[in-house]
mmCIF file of C-alpha atoms in Angstrom:
data_model
loop_
_atom_site.group_PDB
_atom_site.id
_atom_site.type_symbol
_atom_site.label_atom_id
_atom_site.label_comp_id
_atom_site.label_asym_id
_atom_site.label_seq_id
_atom_site.Cartn_x
_atom_site.Cartn_y
_atom_site.Cartn_z
ATOM 1 C CA MET A 68 0.000 0.161 0.103
ATOM 2 C CA ILE A 69 1.322 3.355 -0.737
ATOM 3 C CA ALA A 70 1.963 6.197 1.164
ATOM 4 C CA TYR A 71 -0.563 9.120 1.798
ATOM 5 C CA GLU A 72 -1.651 12.262 3.623
ATOM 6 C CA GLU A 73 -5.219 13.221 4.926
ATOM 7 C CA VAL A 74 -6.458 16.446 4.730
ATOM 8 C CA ARG A 75 -9.130 18.400 6.038
ATOM 9 C CA VAL A 76 -12.132 20.689 3.778
ATOM 10 C CA PRO A 77 -13.749 22.169 4.390
ATOM 11 C CA VAL A 78 -18.049 21.448 3.691
ATOM 12 C CA THR A 79 -21.539 22.750 4.587
ATOM 13 C CA GLY A 80 -21.738 21.386 9.227
ATOM 14 C CA GLY A 81 -17.592 21.146 9.556
ATOM 15 C CA GLU A 82 -15.364 19.498 7.553
ATOM 16 C CA LEU A 83 -14.097 16.596 5.358
ATOM 17 C CA ALA A 84 -11.997 14.287 6.041
ATOM 18 C CA VAL A 85 -9.779 13.089 2.188
ATOM 19 C CA LEU A 86 -7.281 11.042 1.046
ATOM 20 C CA ARG A 87 -4.707 12.431 -1.049
ATOM 21 C CA TRP A 88 -2.302 11.031 -2.549
ATOM 22 C CA PRO A 89 0.404 12.872 -4.539
ATOM 23 C CA ALA A 90 1.760 11.982 -8.037
ATOM 24 C CA ARG A 91 5.624 12.572 -8.953
ATOM 25 C CA GLU A 92 5.685 14.892 -10.832
ATOM 26 C CA PRO A 93 4.085 18.837 -9.617
ATOM 27 C CA GLY A 94 1.229 20.204 -11.705
ATOM 28 C CA ALA A 95 -0.387 16.855 -12.679
ATOM 29 C CA PRO A 96 -3.851 16.683 -13.421
ATOM 30 C CA VAL A 97 -5.897 14.897 -10.365
ATOM 31 C CA VAL A 98 -8.359 13.630 -9.437
ATOM 32 C CA VAL A 99 -11.453 13.669 -7.517
ATOM 33 C CA ALA A 100 -12.554 9.822 -6.633
ATOM 34 C CA LEU A 101 -15.627 9.296 -4.799
ATOM 35 C CA HIS A 102 -16.290 5.906 -2.710
ATOM 36 C CA GLY A 103 -19.878 3.970 -2.338
ATOM 37 C CA ILE A 104 -22.566 4.055 0.349
ATOM 38 C CA THR A 105 -21.795 1.411 3.205
ATOM 39 C CA ALA A 106 -17.737 2.420 1.775
ATOM 40 C CA ASN A 107 -14.636 5.049 2.349
ATOM 41 C CA ALA A 108 -11.522 6.519 0.584
ATOM 42 C CA LEU A 109 -9.670 3.487 1.405
ATOM 43 C CA SER A 110 -11.515 1.819 -0.839
ATOM 44 C CA TRP A 111 -9.500 3.642 -4.331
ATOM 45 C CA GLY A 112 -6.447 3.108 -2.036
ATOM 46 C CA PRO A 113 -5.400 -0.204 -5.328
ATOM 47 C CA VAL A 114 -6.170 1.739 -7.708
ATOM 48 C CA ALA A 115 -3.756 4.283 -6.342
ATOM 49 C CA ARG A 116 -1.405 1.876 -6.026
ATOM 50 C CA LEU A 117 -1.700 1.105 -10.328
ATOM 51 C CA LEU A 118 -1.896 4.916 -11.144
ATOM 52 C CA ASP A 119 2.088 4.783 -10.203
ATOM 53 C CA GLY A 120 1.991 9.035 -9.457
ATOM 54 C CA ARG A 121 1.163 9.733 -12.979
ATOM 55 C CA VAL A 122 -1.565 11.537 -11.351
ATOM 56 C CA THR A 123 -2.679 13.274 -7.877
ATOM 57 C CA LEU A 124 -5.188 11.026 -6.581
ATOM 58 C CA VAL A 125 -8.189 13.011 -3.944
ATOM 59 C CA ALA A 126 -10.660 10.612 -2.368
ATOM 60 C CA PRO A 127 -13.254 11.834 0.375
ATOM 61 C CA ASP A 128 -14.330 10.546 2.978
ATOM 62 C CA LEU A 129 -18.510 11.422 2.198
ATOM 63 C CA ARG A 130 -20.194 12.042 4.868
ATOM 64 C CA GLY A 131 -21.647 10.538 7.836
ATOM 65 C CA ARG A 132 -17.977 7.429 6.762
ATOM 66 C CA ALA A 133 -15.205 6.861 8.689
ATOM 67 C CA GLY A 134 -13.306 10.137 9.154
ATOM 68 C CA SER A 135 -16.218 12.330 8.569
ATOM 69 C CA SER A 136 -18.582 10.157 10.612
ATOM 70 C CA ALA A 137 -18.953 12.743 12.842
ATOM 71 C CA LEU A 138 -20.101 15.234 9.514
ATOM 72 C CA PRO A 139 -24.366 16.132 10.382
ATOM 73 C CA GLY A 140 -27.079 16.387 6.913
ATOM 74 C CA PRO A 141 -28.725 17.179 5.398
ATOM 75 C CA TYR A 142 -27.544 13.228 3.337
ATOM 76 C CA GLY A 143 -27.957 12.359 0.331
ATOM 77 C CA ILE A 144 -26.509 12.375 -3.550
ATOM 78 C CA ALA A 145 -26.949 16.270 -3.717
ATOM 79 C CA ALA A 146 -24.975 16.920 -0.064
ATOM 80 C CA HIS A 147 -22.039 14.134 -1.201
ATOM 81 C CA ALA A 148 -22.387 16.563 -4.429
ATOM 82 C CA ASP A 149 -21.643 19.604 -3.734
ATOM 83 C CA ASP A 150 -19.043 18.286 -0.737
ATOM 84 C CA ALA A 151 -17.463 16.250 -4.123
ATOM 85 C CA ALA A 152 -17.236 20.278 -5.997
ATOM 86 C CA ALA A 153 -16.102 21.902 -2.735
ATOM 87 C CA VAL A 154 -13.113 18.218 -2.151
ATOM 88 C CA ALA A 155 -12.353 19.618 -6.371
ATOM 89 C CA ALA A 156 -12.885 23.520 -5.503
ATOM 90 C CA ALA A 157 -9.778 23.552 -2.257
ATOM 91 C CA LEU A 158 -7.319 20.745 -3.560
ATOM 92 C CA GLY A 159 -7.979 20.233 -7.351
ATOM 93 C CA GLY A 160 -5.741 22.997 -8.709
ATOM 94 C CA PRO A 161 -6.692 25.449 -11.654
ATOM 95 C CA GLY A 162 -9.390 24.340 -14.675
ATOM 96 C CA ARG A 163 -11.604 20.814 -14.093
ATOM 97 C CA VAL A 164 -11.079 18.221 -12.660
ATOM 98 C CA VAL A 165 -11.658 14.288 -13.314
ATOM 99 C CA LEU A 166 -14.467 13.409 -11.570
ATOM 100 C CA ALA A 167 -14.881 8.988 -10.574
ATOM 101 C CA GLY A 168 -17.264 7.175 -8.323
ATOM 102 C CA HIS A 169 -18.005 3.796 -7.380
ATOM 103 C CA SER A 170 -21.139 2.563 -6.875
ATOM 104 C CA MET A 171 -23.649 5.203 -5.606
ATOM 105 C CA GLY A 172 -20.281 7.057 -6.018
ATOM 106 C CA ALA A 173 -20.875 7.597 -9.273
ATOM 107 C CA PHE A 174 -24.512 8.201 -9.084
ATOM 108 C CA VAL A 175 -23.207 11.379 -6.899
ATOM 109 C CA ALA A 176 -20.788 11.824 -10.180
ATOM 110 C CA ALA A 177 -22.757 12.658 -12.831
ATOM 111 C CA LEU A 178 -24.978 14.894 -10.033
ATOM 112 C CA ALA A 179 -21.897 16.502 -8.952
ATOM 113 C CA ALA A 180 -21.080 16.993 -12.906
ATOM 114 C CA VAL A 181 -24.288 18.417 -13.566
ATOM 115 C CA ARG A 182 -24.542 20.598 -10.879
ATOM 116 C CA HIS A 183 -21.039 21.898 -10.356
ATOM 117 C CA PRO A 184 -20.475 21.898 -14.298
ATOM 118 C CA GLU A 185 -17.263 24.753 -13.915
ATOM 119 C CA ARG A 186 -15.531 22.311 -11.441
ATOM 120 C CA PHE A 187 -15.785 18.631 -13.175
ATOM 121 C CA GLY A 188 -13.952 17.624 -16.675
ATOM 122 C CA PRO A 189 -14.883 14.137 -17.680
ATOM 123 C CA LEU A 190 -16.671 11.246 -15.767
ATOM 124 C CA LEU A 191 -15.471 7.930 -15.097
ATOM 125 C CA LEU A 192 -18.184 5.438 -14.125
ATOM 126 C CA VAL A 193 -18.075 2.894 -11.506
ATOM 127 C CA ASP A 194 -20.455 0.020 -11.687
ATOM 128 C CA GLY A 195 -23.326 2.760 -10.619
ATOM 129 C CA GLY A 196 -24.647 6.152 -12.363
ATOM 130 C CA ILE A 197 -27.438 4.482 -14.201
ATOM 131 C CA GLY A 198 -30.335 4.090 -12.160
ATOM 132 C CA PHE A 199 -33.766 2.934 -12.673
ATOM 133 C CA PRO A 200 -36.675 3.713 -11.391
ATOM 134 C CA ALA A 201 -37.829 2.573 -8.440
ATOM 135 C CA PRO A 202 -40.748 -0.477 -7.001
ATOM 136 C CA THR A 203 -43.624 1.417 -6.133
ATOM 137 C CA GLN A 204 -44.550 -1.342 -4.388
ATOM 138 C CA LEU A 205 -41.938 -1.447 -1.809
ATOM 139 C CA SER A 206 -40.836 0.277 1.163
ATOM 140 C CA PRO A 207 -38.564 3.078 2.587
ATOM 141 C CA ASP A 208 -36.782 0.480 3.678
ATOM 142 C CA GLU A 209 -37.568 -2.401 1.762
ATOM 143 C CA LEU A 210 -36.416 -0.279 -1.205
ATOM 144 C CA LEU A 211 -32.896 -0.354 0.637
ATOM 145 C CA THR A 212 -32.699 -3.534 1.482
ATOM 146 C CA ALA A 213 -32.905 -4.079 -2.374
ATOM 147 C CA VAL A 214 -30.845 -1.767 -2.671
ATOM 148 C CA ILE A 215 -27.514 -2.796 -0.335
ATOM 149 C CA GLY A 216 -28.372 -6.336 0.834
ATOM 150 C CA PRO A 217 -26.413 -7.653 4.156
ATOM 151 C CA ALA A 218 -24.482 -4.610 4.378
ATOM 152 C CA MET A 219 -27.297 -2.693 5.867
ATOM 153 C CA ASP A 220 -27.100 -5.395 8.353
ATOM 154 C CA ARG A 221 -23.668 -5.034 9.086
ATOM 155 C CA LEU A 222 -23.828 -0.907 10.427
ATOM 156 C CA SER A 223 -26.077 -2.561 13.445
ATOM 157 C CA MET A 224 -23.319 -5.148 14.332
ATOM 158 C CA THR A 225 -20.930 -4.875 16.814
ATOM 159 C CA PHE A 226 -17.168 -7.019 16.336
ATOM 160 C CA PRO A 227 -15.103 -8.142 19.659
ATOM 161 C CA ASP A 228 -11.895 -6.483 17.269
ATOM 162 C CA ARG A 229 -10.719 -6.292 14.940
ATOM 163 C CA ALA A 230 -9.617 -9.943 13.353
ATOM 164 C CA ALA A 231 -13.663 -9.795 14.082
ATOM 165 C CA TYR A 232 -14.332 -7.666 11.691
ATOM 166 C CA ARG A 233 -11.580 -8.860 8.595
ATOM 167 C CA SER A 234 -13.324 -12.588 9.127
ATOM 168 C CA PHE A 235 -16.714 -11.207 8.349
ATOM 169 C CA TRP A 236 -15.240 -9.506 5.133
ATOM 170 C CA GLN A 237 -13.165 -12.712 4.873
ATOM 171 C CA ALA A 238 -15.941 -14.387 4.307
ATOM 172 C CA HIS A 239 -17.868 -12.489 1.754
ATOM 173 C CA PRO A 240 -18.178 -14.381 -1.177
ATOM 174 C CA ALA A 241 -16.540 -10.428 -3.141
ATOM 175 C CA PHE A 242 -13.771 -11.016 -1.747
ATOM 176 C CA ALA A 243 -12.541 -15.431 -1.186
ATOM 177 C CA ASP A 244 -10.547 -15.491 -3.391
ATOM 178 C CA ALA A 245 -9.455 -11.183 -4.038
ATOM 179 C CA TRP A 246 -8.395 -10.587 0.192
ATOM 180 C CA SER A 247 -4.767 -8.366 0.166
ATOM 181 C CA ASP A 248 -3.098 -6.225 2.118
ATOM 182 C CA GLU A 249 -5.227 -2.709 0.517
ATOM 183 C CA VAL A 250 -8.713 -5.022 1.147
ATOM 184 C CA ASP A 251 -7.934 -5.133 4.690
ATOM 185 C CA ALA A 252 -6.958 -1.272 5.860
ATOM 186 C CA TYR A 253 -10.093 -0.066 3.465
ATOM 187 C CA ILE A 254 -12.338 -2.048 5.198
ATOM 188 C CA GLN A 255 -10.175 -1.961 9.163
ATOM 189 C CA ARG A 256 -10.469 2.353 8.512
ATOM 190 C CA ASP A 257 -14.480 1.608 8.818
ATOM 191 C CA LEU A 258 -14.644 0.234 12.492
ATOM 192 C CA THR A 259 -14.343 3.377 14.839
ATOM 193 C CA GLY A 260 -15.395 2.656 19.556
ATOM 194 C CA GLU A 261 -13.226 0.341 21.641
ATOM 195 C CA GLU A 262 -13.024 -3.300 22.263
ATOM 196 C CA PRO A 263 -15.076 -5.850 22.655
ATOM 197 C CA ALA A 264 -17.448 -3.614 20.724
ATOM 198 C CA LEU A 265 -16.358 -2.129 17.240
ATOM 199 C CA ARG A 266 -18.452 -0.719 15.043
ATOM 200 C CA SER A 267 -19.531 0.042 11.697
ATOM 201 C CA SER A 268 -18.727 4.273 11.270
ATOM 202 C CA CYS A 269 -21.151 4.708 9.052
ATOM 203 C CA ARG A 270 -24.007 5.884 10.324
ATOM 204 C CA ILE A 271 -27.220 4.324 9.777
ATOM 205 C CA GLU A 272 -29.276 7.628 8.889
ATOM 206 C CA ALA A 273 -26.693 8.979 6.270
ATOM 207 C CA VAL A 274 -26.644 5.424 4.177
ATOM 208 C CA ARG A 275 -30.497 5.126 4.570
ATOM 209 C CA ALA A 276 -30.998 8.457 2.926
ATOM 210 C CA ASP A 277 -27.901 8.155 0.385
ATOM 211 C CA GLY A 278 -30.097 5.093 -0.440
ATOM 212 C CA ILE A 279 -33.430 6.132 -1.035
ATOM 213 C CA GLY A 280 -32.283 9.071 -2.438
ATOM 214 C CA LEU A 281 -29.918 7.059 -5.358
ATOM 215 C CA PHE A 282 -34.264 7.078 -6.923
ATOM 216 C CA GLY A 283 -34.810 10.530 -6.946
ATOM 217 C CA GLU A 284 -35.923 12.352 -9.901
ATOM 218 C CA GLU A 285 -33.092 14.718 -10.276
ATOM 219 C CA VAL A 286 -30.147 11.951 -9.386
ATOM 220 C CA LEU A 287 -31.855 9.500 -12.044
ATOM 221 C CA ALA A 288 -32.071 12.106 -14.542
ATOM 222 C CA ALA A 289 -27.854 13.433 -14.226
ATOM 223 C CA VAL A 290 -26.594 10.292 -16.532
ATOM 224 C CA ARG A 291 -28.862 12.264 -19.623
ATOM 225 C CA GLU A 292 -28.445 16.209 -18.274
ATOM 226 C CA LEU A 293 -24.260 15.393 -18.371
ATOM 227 C CA PRO A 294 -22.237 18.105 -19.470
ATOM 228 C CA VAL A 295 -19.340 16.878 -20.157
ATOM 229 C CA PRO A 296 -18.711 12.892 -21.863
ATOM 230 C CA ALA A 297 -18.533 9.247 -19.652
ATOM 231 C CA THR A 298 -17.270 6.350 -19.287
ATOM 232 C CA LEU A 299 -19.190 3.761 -17.933
ATOM 233 C CA LEU A 300 -16.554 0.162 -16.345
ATOM 234 C CA TRP A 301 -19.408 -2.979 -15.590
ATOM 235 C CA ALA A 302 -18.330 -5.608 -13.775
ATOM 236 C CA ARG A 303 -20.189 -8.922 -15.051
ATOM 237 C CA ARG A 304 -20.586 -10.255 -11.352
ATOM 238 C CA GLY A 305 -22.723 -9.250 -8.930
ATOM 239 C CA LEU A 306 -22.154 -7.644 -5.279
ATOM 240 C CA MET A 307 -21.874 -10.863 -3.778
ATOM 241 C CA ASP A 308 -19.798 -12.171 -6.885
ATOM 242 C CA GLU A 309 -23.623 -13.882 -8.428
ATOM 243 C CA GLU A 310 -23.506 -13.880 -12.149
ATOM 244 C CA GLN A 311 -26.186 -12.010 -11.972
ATOM 245 C CA GLY A 312 -24.233 -8.191 -11.921
ATOM 246 C CA LEU A 313 -25.429 -4.162 -11.823
ATOM 247 C CA TYR A 314 -26.024 -3.853 -14.691
ATOM 248 C CA ASP A 315 -25.871 -6.712 -18.233
ATOM 249 C CA GLU A 316 -26.267 -6.233 -21.669
ATOM 250 C CA GLY A 317 -30.139 -6.488 -21.078
ATOM 251 C CA ARG A 318 -30.602 -4.018 -18.805
ATOM 252 C CA LEU A 319 -28.911 -0.986 -20.514
ATOM 253 C CA THR A 320 -31.082 -1.681 -23.533
ATOM 254 C CA ALA A 321 -33.508 -1.414 -21.288
ATOM 255 C CA ALA A 322 -32.001 2.012 -19.994
ATOM 256 C CA ASP A 323 -31.819 3.561 -23.698
ATOM 257 C CA LEU A 324 -28.380 5.869 -23.926
ATOM 258 C CA GLY A 325 -28.722 6.170 -26.689
ATOM 259 C CA GLY A 326 -28.907 10.089 -26.194
ATOM 260 C CA THR A 327 -26.559 10.169 -23.367
ATOM 261 C CA ARG A 328 -22.954 11.192 -23.273
ATOM 262 C CA VAL A 329 -22.371 8.076 -21.829
ATOM 263 C CA THR A 330 -20.165 5.187 -23.293
ATOM 264 C CA PRO A 331 -20.362 2.451 -21.532
ATOM 265 C CA VAL A 332 -17.544 -0.495 -21.378
ATOM 266 C CA ALA A 333 -18.090 -4.422 -19.536
ATOM 267 C CA VAL A 334 -15.033 -4.852 -17.668
ATOM 268 C CA PRO A 335 -14.901 -9.716 -17.684
ATOM 269 C CA ASP A 336 -13.773 -11.855 -14.610
ATOM 270 C CA VAL A 337 -14.683 -9.366 -11.639
ATOM 271 C CA ASN A 338 -17.366 -8.675 -9.451
ATOM 272 C CA HIS A 339 -18.946 -5.093 -7.990
ATOM 273 C CA TYR A 340 -16.262 -5.159 -5.492
ATOM 274 C CA THR A 341 -13.330 -5.979 -7.212
ATOM 275 C CA LEU A 342 -13.950 -4.124 -9.762
ATOM 276 C CA LEU A 343 -12.417 -1.285 -7.023
ATOM 277 C CA THR A 344 -9.951 -3.227 -4.819
ATOM 278 C CA GLY A 345 -8.521 -6.016 -7.281
ATOM 279 C CA ASP A 346 -5.532 -5.562 -9.427
ATOM 280 C CA ALA A 347 -7.001 -6.743 -12.688
ATOM 281 C CA GLY A 348 -9.815 -4.444 -12.567
ATOM 282 C CA GLY A 349 -8.360 -1.333 -10.934
ATOM 283 C CA GLY A 350 -5.879 -1.570 -13.249
ATOM 284 C CA GLU A 351 -8.472 -0.519 -16.171
ATOM 285 C CA ILE A 352 -9.689 1.969 -13.992
ATOM 286 C CA ALA A 353 -6.172 3.378 -13.527
ATOM 287 C CA ARG A 354 -5.942 3.360 -17.469
ATOM 288 C CA ARG A 355 -8.474 4.562 -17.389
ATOM 289 C CA LEU A 356 -7.720 7.576 -15.247
ATOM 290 C CA VAL A 357 -4.263 8.517 -17.480
ATOM 291 C CA GLU A 358 -6.522 8.359 -20.152
ATOM 292 C CA LEU A 359 -9.028 10.928 -19.214
ATOM 293 C CA SER A 360 -7.078 12.709 -17.695
ATOM 294 C CA GLY A 361 -4.329 13.285 -20.534
ATOM 295 C CA ALA A 362 -1.517 12.754 -18.103
#
């Protein structure tokens, strides 16, 4: 795992914790990278390593998670989008920066580009950003369970020590054959509290607001209103390493992206998580980010 620095960026209600992996050369392009709904900034650690100092990578802990867990609401995709713009303004240097997002972070990225076109250039959406209308028969909590499933259960669990939390994640089907020191560092950043009652730092009220917000009209419409081109990298396999991923050719056809500025690209042999945290998926993301930033 390569070295990073942690900085604080002023946002509405306080300060956002932001990890920064500096480029080798001063003046190199900056990429802002956004994590998923119950993740944190260190989920981008493998991509930072694979970028090999060609760009500066800046990744915030989104409001209500990890180092930013103390930030108050209001939560929601729009709040994260405005926070991302604040990060770009503080750490992005002059001009517009490339913006990337994984899972929920991809929805935030799309909305941020629409709300703050002066801050962001091309987008890289990683297994997210293309939404579908909510099933009308589901209650908000049922909808949230459908979106993130077992991840919601984890937020109310406690763990006696860090080894127990590691074991919990190592049993996850998505990581069964894809564990690494970088993944371990990422999941350990999530923990807060004291032994023997460690717990996730994700604030349940933030996750609930964000999960339901993924189906909001403004969020669903963002990819159709992008002022910049976007590439969608989508994983063939799903959150639990199942054969059905979040997207497939049929779902993307139904989404009717023909009139948008989004170019979908399938990434084989990865699931929703390893697309970001594994060398194959992370390498593809790093290559695209270097291309998009002109590094």
